Amino acid sequence: MTRSDAYPSRVGCDARILPRKDPVLHGSITPTGPLSVDQLESFDRAGFLAIEEFFDDAETLAFRDEATRLRESHAGGRAPEVIIEPGSGEVRSVFAVHRSSAAFRGLARHPRLLAAVVQILASAAYIHQSRINYKPAFRGREFYWHSDFETWHVEDGMPRMRAVSASISLLENNVHNGPLMLVPGSHRHYVSCAGRTPERHYEQSLRQQEYGVPEPDALEELVGQGGLVAPVGAPGSLVLFDCNTMHGSNGNITPWPRSNVFVVYNSVENALEEPFSGQPPRPEHIASRDFTPLEAAG
Amino acid sequence: MTRSDAYPSRVGCDARILPRKDPVLHGSITPTGPLSVDQLESFDRAGFLAIEEFFDDAETLAFRDEATRLRESHAGGRAPEVIIEPGSGEVRSVFAVHRSSAAFRGLARHPRLLAAVVQILASAAYIHQSRINYKPAFRGREFYWHSDFETWHVEDGMPRMRAVSASISLLENNVHNGPLMLVPGSHRHYVSCAGRTPERHYEQSLRQQEYGVPEPDALEELVGQGGLVAPVGAPGSLVLFDCNTMHGSNGNITPWPRSNVFVVYNSVENALEEPFSGQPPRPEHIASRDFTPLEAAG
């Protein structure tokens, strides 16, 4: 019997755009938490929501110091949680920081953040993935366009679209230093990708992705409909975005580095199954299978 | 007897920042041409001047069509005037378009443009270099920070700072598609670079530069003083910038390509000498030695 797959991708067909089968807001639009009705409606419509000064200066500074400490402690190392920039050898990402760092464990369970997530998912949540992204000054590399859900579905077995990502800036994002760009409205379309997933793809893809990459035609269509938005702001700003919102960022030749903490919350009612690629699951530090509901930090 | 060099660079010393020894405006600030006193003072202060809608829609469309025709006629070719993007093989630049194309010969001698140039240089001018830059959608590469004068001095023997560049946009520049970024005030500082120039350096440097690259410390200092500005606007806009203004651009993953025509005007009183690198001069299509004064198109 063939397994049911709501969002087929990399199954040997041509690329195409399929409609989303899941809601974006999984409950009713009621201001039962920190997000207002306007904010919830904006998230529903655009697929993301930017909030400046979500964390105060003291909190942000503590997170930044911790991110610097982690990068330095991993310099030159080869821990599986660490992704190295091709070429320069600099640390590009550190995964599973909500496990390795008390500060980021606290951030991920921050009461106001977690309450906003629960407003969107309308269920308890667990952490699918967390990481710090470091985009260095002068030589920061691009992140090409992608829907996170496409990868999480195909490579991790996330069955449906009921996950939300939180990106917290640790340094200023401005229009020049390669900020996150999102395609408003793209979360309503599933860009099914061509090709098949090779074995142990993640070992390369986290540095430079070759499979699960949307075709230029699909990107032109989505950007033609929705345009592009790059939220900018001071450190401590938050962007919440749907798991299927198309996003990417240009490189950074400016003297201003850019780094952010990224936490992915998945509904406990959307726990991972076997990957739809037919390959073995990715490691725990990239795609957690500990579905214990998160409780807010005390 | 040692040859005098007002702007030594790549002479085997460490990198350092030297003061400019030449004026930015070479005559008096008088509105004897298309540029107003305010515009001249702004150019003097910042090192550049952006003017929207310098060319009208019909002119711009004709230039764009001609640029497309040139790119297509050079696709897959190996003419020396053509620079190919590393990796993709796409045409990145076509040089000496004021010679190969009647449309761009006309653009370079456009009466209003040439009169603005003469206001700045306070002398007759000739064309040191012209080219079209094509920054493709999705995979457009960065241009790292540089002062054009540093290269023109070292590799072409341009003795002093008395040249001005005109960049005319053929497609929209917006904050997302890797627009030209300039460092205001940087034109008053000469960033002398480390190292020495290898032979036939230009064959590589026009694709990816390794010598004549300013150090991070120098860039931090200049950007710390002046910040960054990226003029954006519709096709047909003009940016005039001093030969020594530090500039660069990020890559472009958006679906919006970006291309521009670039014409460099040098004062006839600043004609090229032997290169200060001690190497043979670069070819005529990159650094012209035809110092005949330009006359405005009829």
PDB file of N, CA, C and O in Angstrom, chain A residues 195-237:
ATOM      1  N   GLY A 195      13.766  16.381  -8.995  1.00  0.00           N
ATOM      2  CA  GLY A 195      14.887  15.557  -8.544  1.00  0.00           C
ATOM      3  C   GLY A 195      14.504  14.601  -7.433  1.00  0.00           C
ATOM      4  O   GLY A 195      13.339  14.456  -7.055  1.00  0.00           O
ATOM      5  N   ARG A 196      15.509  13.921  -6.897  1.00  0.00           N
ATOM      6  CA  ARG A 196      15.347  13.054  -5.739  1.00  0.00           C
ATOM      7  C   ARG A 196      16.416  13.419  -4.708  1.00  0.00           C
ATOM      8  O   ARG A 196      17.408  14.024  -5.045  1.00  0.00           O
ATOM      9  N   THR A 197      16.187  13.038  -3.465  1.00  0.00           N
ATOM     10  CA  THR A 197      17.125  13.400  -2.405  1.00  0.00           C
ATOM     11  C   THR A 197      18.246  12.361  -2.334  1.00  0.00           C
ATOM     12  O   THR A 197      17.972  11.187  -2.127  1.00  0.00           O
ATOM     13  N   PRO A 198      19.477  12.768  -2.488  1.00  0.00           N
ATOM     14  CA  PRO A 198      20.570  11.799  -2.338  1.00  0.00           C
ATOM     15  C   PRO A 198      20.780  11.433  -0.868  1.00  0.00           C
ATOM     16  O   PRO A 198      20.313  12.134   0.029  1.00  0.00           O
ATOM     17  N   GLU A 199      21.483  10.343  -0.625  1.00  0.00           N
ATOM     18  CA  GLU A 199      21.763   9.911   0.756  1.00  0.00           C
ATOM     19  C   GLU A 199      22.620  10.942   1.487  1.00  0.00           C
ATOM     20  O   GLU A 199      23.498  11.556   0.904  1.00  0.00           O
ATOM     21  N   ARG A 200      22.369  11.096   2.779  1.00  0.00           N
ATOM     22  CA  ARG A 200      23.139  12.000   3.638  1.00  0.00           C
ATOM     23  C   ARG A 200      23.264  13.398   3.027  1.00  0.00           C
ATOM     24  O   ARG A 200      24.302  14.063   3.133  1.00  0.00           O
ATOM     25  N   HIS A 201      22.166  13.819   2.391  1.00  0.00           N
ATOM     26  CA  HIS A 201      22.139  15.109   1.716  1.00  0.00           C
ATOM     27  C   HIS A 201      22.432  16.261   2.669  1.00  0.00           C
ATOM     28  O   HIS A 201      23.077  17.243   2.309  1.00  0.00           O
ATOM     29  N   TYR A 202      21.971  16.121   3.920  1.00  0.00           N
ATOM     30  CA  TYR A 202      22.083  17.230   4.869  1.00  0.00           C
ATOM     31  C   TYR A 202      23.522  17.621   5.145  1.00  0.00           C
ATOM     32  O   TYR A 202      23.805  18.767   5.505  1.00  0.00           O
ATOM     33  N   GLU A 203      24.443  16.696   4.946  1.00  0.00           N
ATOM     34  CA  GLU A 203      25.838  17.051   5.251  1.00  0.00           C
ATOM     35  C   GLU A 203      26.340  18.150   4.313  1.00  0.00           C
ATOM     36  O   GLU A 203      27.219  18.912   4.662  1.00  0.00           O
ATOM     37  N   GLN A 204      25.814  18.167   3.098  1.00  0.00           N
ATOM     38  CA  GLN A 204      26.138  19.245   2.169  1.00  0.00           C
ATOM     39  C   GLN A 204      25.128  20.382   2.209  1.00  0.00           C
ATOM     40  O   GLN A 204      25.483  21.548   2.109  1.00  0.00           O
ATOM     41  N   SER A 205      23.841  20.013   2.336  1.00  0.00           N
ATOM     42  CA  SER A 205      22.786  21.007   2.093  1.00  0.00           C
ATOM     43  C   SER A 205      22.809  22.142   3.094  1.00  0.00           C
ATOM     44  O   SER A 205      22.387  23.249   2.790  1.00  0.00           O
ATOM     45  N   LEU A 206      23.288  21.895   4.298  1.00  0.00           N
ATOM     46  CA  LEU A 206      23.293  22.956   5.298  1.00  0.00           C
ATOM     47  C   LEU A 206      24.364  23.984   4.972  1.00  0.00           C
ATOM     48  O   LEU A 206      24.353  25.084   5.483  1.00  0.00           O
ATOM     49  N   ARG A 207      25.296  23.593   4.105  1.00  0.00           N
ATOM     50  CA  ARG A 207      26.277  24.571   3.676  1.00  0.00           C
ATOM     51  C   ARG A 207      25.891  25.180   2.328  1.00  0.00           C
ATOM     52  O   ARG A 207      25.948  26.368   2.135  1.00  0.00           O
ATOM     53  N   GLN A 208      25.486  24.346   1.393  1.00  0.00           N
ATOM     54  CA  GLN A 208      25.063  24.861   0.097  1.00  0.00           C
ATOM     55  C   GLN A 208      24.086  23.851  -0.486  1.00  0.00           C
ATOM     56  O   GLN A 208      24.435  22.695  -0.749  1.00  0.00           O
ATOM     57  N   GLN A 209      22.851  24.289  -0.660  1.00  0.00           N
ATOM     58  CA  GLN A 209      21.780  23.364  -1.019  1.00  0.00           C
ATOM     59  C   GLN A 209      21.741  23.136  -2.528  1.00  0.00           C
ATOM     60  O   GLN A 209      21.856  24.064  -3.310  1.00  0.00           O
ATOM     61  N   GLU A 210      21.544  21.878  -2.946  1.00  0.00           N
ATOM     62  CA  GLU A 210      21.418  21.573  -4.371  1.00  0.00           C
ATOM     63  C   GLU A 210      20.090  20.897  -4.702  1.00  0.00           C
ATOM     64  O   GLU A 210      19.625  20.967  -5.833  1.00  0.00           O
ATOM     65  N   TYR A 211      19.487  20.215  -3.703  1.00  0.00           N
ATOM     66  CA  TYR A 211      18.181  19.592  -3.920  1.00  0.00           C
ATOM     67  C   TYR A 211      17.168  20.311  -3.024  1.00  0.00           C
ATOM     68  O   TYR A 211      17.531  20.850  -2.000  1.00  0.00           O
ATOM     69  N   GLY A 212      15.893  20.246  -3.418  1.00  0.00           N
ATOM     70  CA  GLY A 212      14.898  21.008  -2.663  1.00  0.00           C
ATOM     71  C   GLY A 212      15.018  22.495  -2.934  1.00  0.00           C
ATOM     72  O   GLY A 212      14.604  23.316  -2.128  1.00  0.00           O
ATOM     73  N   VAL A 213      15.588  22.837  -4.094  1.00  0.00           N
ATOM     74  CA  VAL A 213      15.746  24.241  -4.462  1.00  0.00           C
ATOM     75  C   VAL A 213      14.628  24.608  -5.434  1.00  0.00           C
ATOM     76  O   VAL A 213      14.473  23.952  -6.460  1.00  0.00           O
ATOM     77  N   PRO A 214      13.842  25.638  -5.132  1.00  0.00           N
ATOM     78  CA  PRO A 214      12.752  25.995  -6.042  1.00  0.00           C
ATOM     79  C   PRO A 214      13.271  26.501  -7.385  1.00  0.00           C
ATOM     80  O   PRO A 214      14.338  27.111  -7.463  1.00  0.00           O
ATOM     81  N   GLU A 215      12.499  26.246  -8.432  1.00  0.00           N
ATOM     82  CA  GLU A 215      12.878  26.666  -9.773  1.00  0.00           C
ATOM     83  C   GLU A 215      12.662  28.175  -9.937  1.00  0.00           C
ATOM     84  O   GLU A 215      11.762  28.751  -9.328  1.00  0.00           O
ATOM     85  N   PRO A 216      13.475  28.813 -10.797  1.00  0.00           N
ATOM     86  CA  PRO A 216      13.294  30.240 -11.075  1.00  0.00           C
ATOM     87  C   PRO A 216      11.861  30.604 -11.458  1.00  0.00           C
ATOM     88  O   PRO A 216      11.341  31.634 -11.004  1.00  0.00           O
ATOM     89  N   ASP A 217      11.202  29.773 -12.260  1.00  0.00           N
ATOM     90  CA  ASP A 217       9.823  30.085 -12.675  1.00  0.00           C
ATOM     91  C   ASP A 217       8.899  30.218 -11.471  1.00  0.00           C
ATOM     92  O   ASP A 217       8.060  31.126 -11.408  1.00  0.00           O
ATOM     93  N   ALA A 218       9.019  29.277 -10.525  1.00  0.00           N
ATOM     94  CA  ALA A 218       8.163  29.309  -9.337  1.00  0.00           C
ATOM     95  C   ALA A 218       8.453  30.554  -8.507  1.00  0.00           C
ATOM     96  O   ALA A 218       7.537  31.217  -8.015  1.00  0.00           O
ATOM     97  N   LEU A 219       9.709  30.902  -8.353  1.00  0.00           N
ATOM     98  CA  LEU A 219      10.069  32.095  -7.582  1.00  0.00           C
ATOM     99  C   LEU A 219       9.556  33.360  -8.256  1.00  0.00           C
ATOM    100  O   LEU A 219       9.046  34.264  -7.597  1.00  0.00           O
ATOM    101  N   GLU A 220       9.690  33.417  -9.577  1.00  0.00           N
ATOM    102  CA  GLU A 220       9.167  34.588 -10.297  1.00  0.00           C
ATOM    103  C   GLU A 220       7.672  34.733 -10.073  1.00  0.00           C
ATOM    104  O   GLU A 220       7.170  35.842  -9.894  1.00  0.00           O
ATOM    105  N   GLU A 221       6.966  33.600 -10.078  1.00  0.00           N
ATOM    106  CA  GLU A 221       5.518  33.667  -9.898  1.00  0.00           C
ATOM    107  C   GLU A 221       5.170  34.150  -8.485  1.00  0.00           C
ATOM    108  O   GLU A 221       4.341  35.038  -8.309  1.00  0.00           O
ATOM    109  N   LEU A 222       5.812  33.569  -7.491  1.00  0.00           N
ATOM    110  CA  LEU A 222       5.501  33.945  -6.108  1.00  0.00           C
ATOM    111  C   LEU A 222       5.879  35.398  -5.818  1.00  0.00           C
ATOM    112  O   LEU A 222       5.108  36.148  -5.217  1.00  0.00           O
ATOM    113  N   VAL A 223       7.063  35.808  -6.251  1.00  0.00           N
ATOM    114  CA  VAL A 223       7.500  37.188  -6.003  1.00  0.00           C
ATOM    115  C   VAL A 223       6.676  38.157  -6.843  1.00  0.00           C
ATOM    116  O   VAL A 223       6.374  39.273  -6.407  1.00  0.00           O
ATOM    117  N   GLY A 224       6.283  37.720  -8.031  1.00  0.00           N
ATOM    118  CA  GLY A 224       5.412  38.555  -8.856  1.00  0.00           C
ATOM    119  C   GLY A 224       4.086  38.837  -8.164  1.00  0.00           C
ATOM    120  O   GLY A 224       3.535  39.934  -8.267  1.00  0.00           O
ATOM    121  N   GLN A 225       3.579  37.856  -7.445  1.00  0.00           N
ATOM    122  CA  GLN A 225       2.316  38.030  -6.716  1.00  0.00           C
ATOM    123  C   GLN A 225       2.499  38.844  -5.434  1.00  0.00           C
ATOM    124  O   GLN A 225       1.687  39.700  -5.110  1.00  0.00           O
ATOM    125  N   GLY A 226       3.536  38.518  -4.682  1.00  0.00           N
ATOM    126  CA  GLY A 226       3.632  39.059  -3.319  1.00  0.00           C
ATOM    127  C   GLY A 226       4.727  40.069  -3.084  1.00  0.00           C
ATOM    128  O   GLY A 226       4.751  40.747  -2.060  1.00  0.00           O
ATOM    129  N   GLY A 227       5.661  40.184  -4.019  1.00  0.00           N
ATOM    130  CA  GLY A 227       6.806  41.060  -3.785  1.00  0.00           C
ATOM    131  C   GLY A 227       7.758  40.465  -2.763  1.00  0.00           C
ATOM    132  O   GLY A 227       7.720  39.250  -2.482  1.00  0.00           O
ATOM    133  N   LEU A 228       8.612  41.293  -2.225  1.00  0.00           N
ATOM    134  CA  LEU A 228       9.594  40.873  -1.223  1.00  0.00           C
ATOM    135  C   LEU A 228       9.553  41.852  -0.055  1.00  0.00           C
ATOM    136  O   LEU A 228       9.398  43.043  -0.268  1.00  0.00           O
ATOM    137  N   VAL A 229       9.726  41.326   1.144  1.00  0.00           N
ATOM    138  CA  VAL A 229       9.842  42.180   2.321  1.00  0.00           C
ATOM    139  C   VAL A 229      11.054  41.727   3.133  1.00  0.00           C
ATOM    140  O   VAL A 229      11.250  40.528   3.343  1.00  0.00           O
ATOM    141  N   ALA A 230      11.860  42.677   3.551  1.00  0.00           N
ATOM    142  CA  ALA A 230      13.004  42.385   4.416  1.00  0.00           C
ATOM    143  C   ALA A 230      12.855  43.184   5.708  1.00  0.00           C
ATOM    144  O   ALA A 230      13.169  44.367   5.729  1.00  0.00           O
ATOM    145  N   PRO A 231      12.326  42.550   6.764  1.00  0.00           N
ATOM    146  CA  PRO A 231      12.198  43.291   8.025  1.00  0.00           C
ATOM    147  C   PRO A 231      13.577  43.707   8.529  1.00  0.00           C
ATOM    148  O   PRO A 231      14.501  42.890   8.551  1.00  0.00           O
ATOM    149  N   VAL A 232      13.717  44.955   8.883  1.00  0.00           N
ATOM    150  CA  VAL A 232      14.990  45.428   9.423  1.00  0.00           C
ATOM    151  C   VAL A 232      14.732  46.017  10.798  1.00  0.00           C
ATOM    152  O   VAL A 232      13.603  46.345  11.146  1.00  0.00           O
ATOM    153  N   GLY A 233      15.773  46.110  11.582  1.00  0.00           N
ATOM    154  CA  GLY A 233      15.579  46.685  12.905  1.00  0.00           C
ATOM    155  C   GLY A 233      16.755  46.414  13.817  1.00  0.00           C
ATOM    156  O   GLY A 233      17.739  45.750  13.455  1.00  0.00           O
ATOM    157  N   ALA A 234      16.624  46.942  14.995  1.00  0.00           N
ATOM    158  CA  ALA A 234      17.673  46.847  15.993  1.00  0.00           C
ATOM    159  C   ALA A 234      17.750  45.422  16.542  1.00  0.00           C
ATOM    160  O   ALA A 234      16.820  44.622  16.359  1.00  0.00           O
ATOM    161  N   PRO A 235      18.838  45.085  17.234  1.00  0.00           N
ATOM    162  CA  PRO A 235      18.919  43.784  17.909  1.00  0.00           C
ATOM    163  C   PRO A 235      17.738  43.604  18.862  1.00  0.00           C
ATOM    164  O   PRO A 235      17.252  44.586  19.447  1.00  0.00           O
ATOM    165  N   GLY A 236      17.291  42.357  18.996  1.00  0.00           N
ATOM    166  CA  GLY A 236      16.157  42.082  19.874  1.00  0.00           C
ATOM    167  C   GLY A 236      14.833  42.025  19.146  1.00  0.00           C
ATOM    168  O   GLY A 236      13.801  41.741  19.759  1.00  0.00           O
ATOM    169  N   SER A 237      14.848  42.289  17.834  1.00  0.00           N
ATOM    170  CA  SER A 237      13.594  42.197  17.086  1.00  0.00           C
ATOM    171  C   SER A 237      13.326  40.727  16.742  1.00  0.00           C
ATOM    172  O   SER A 237      14.229  39.905  16.664  1.00  0.00           O
TER     173      SER A 237
END
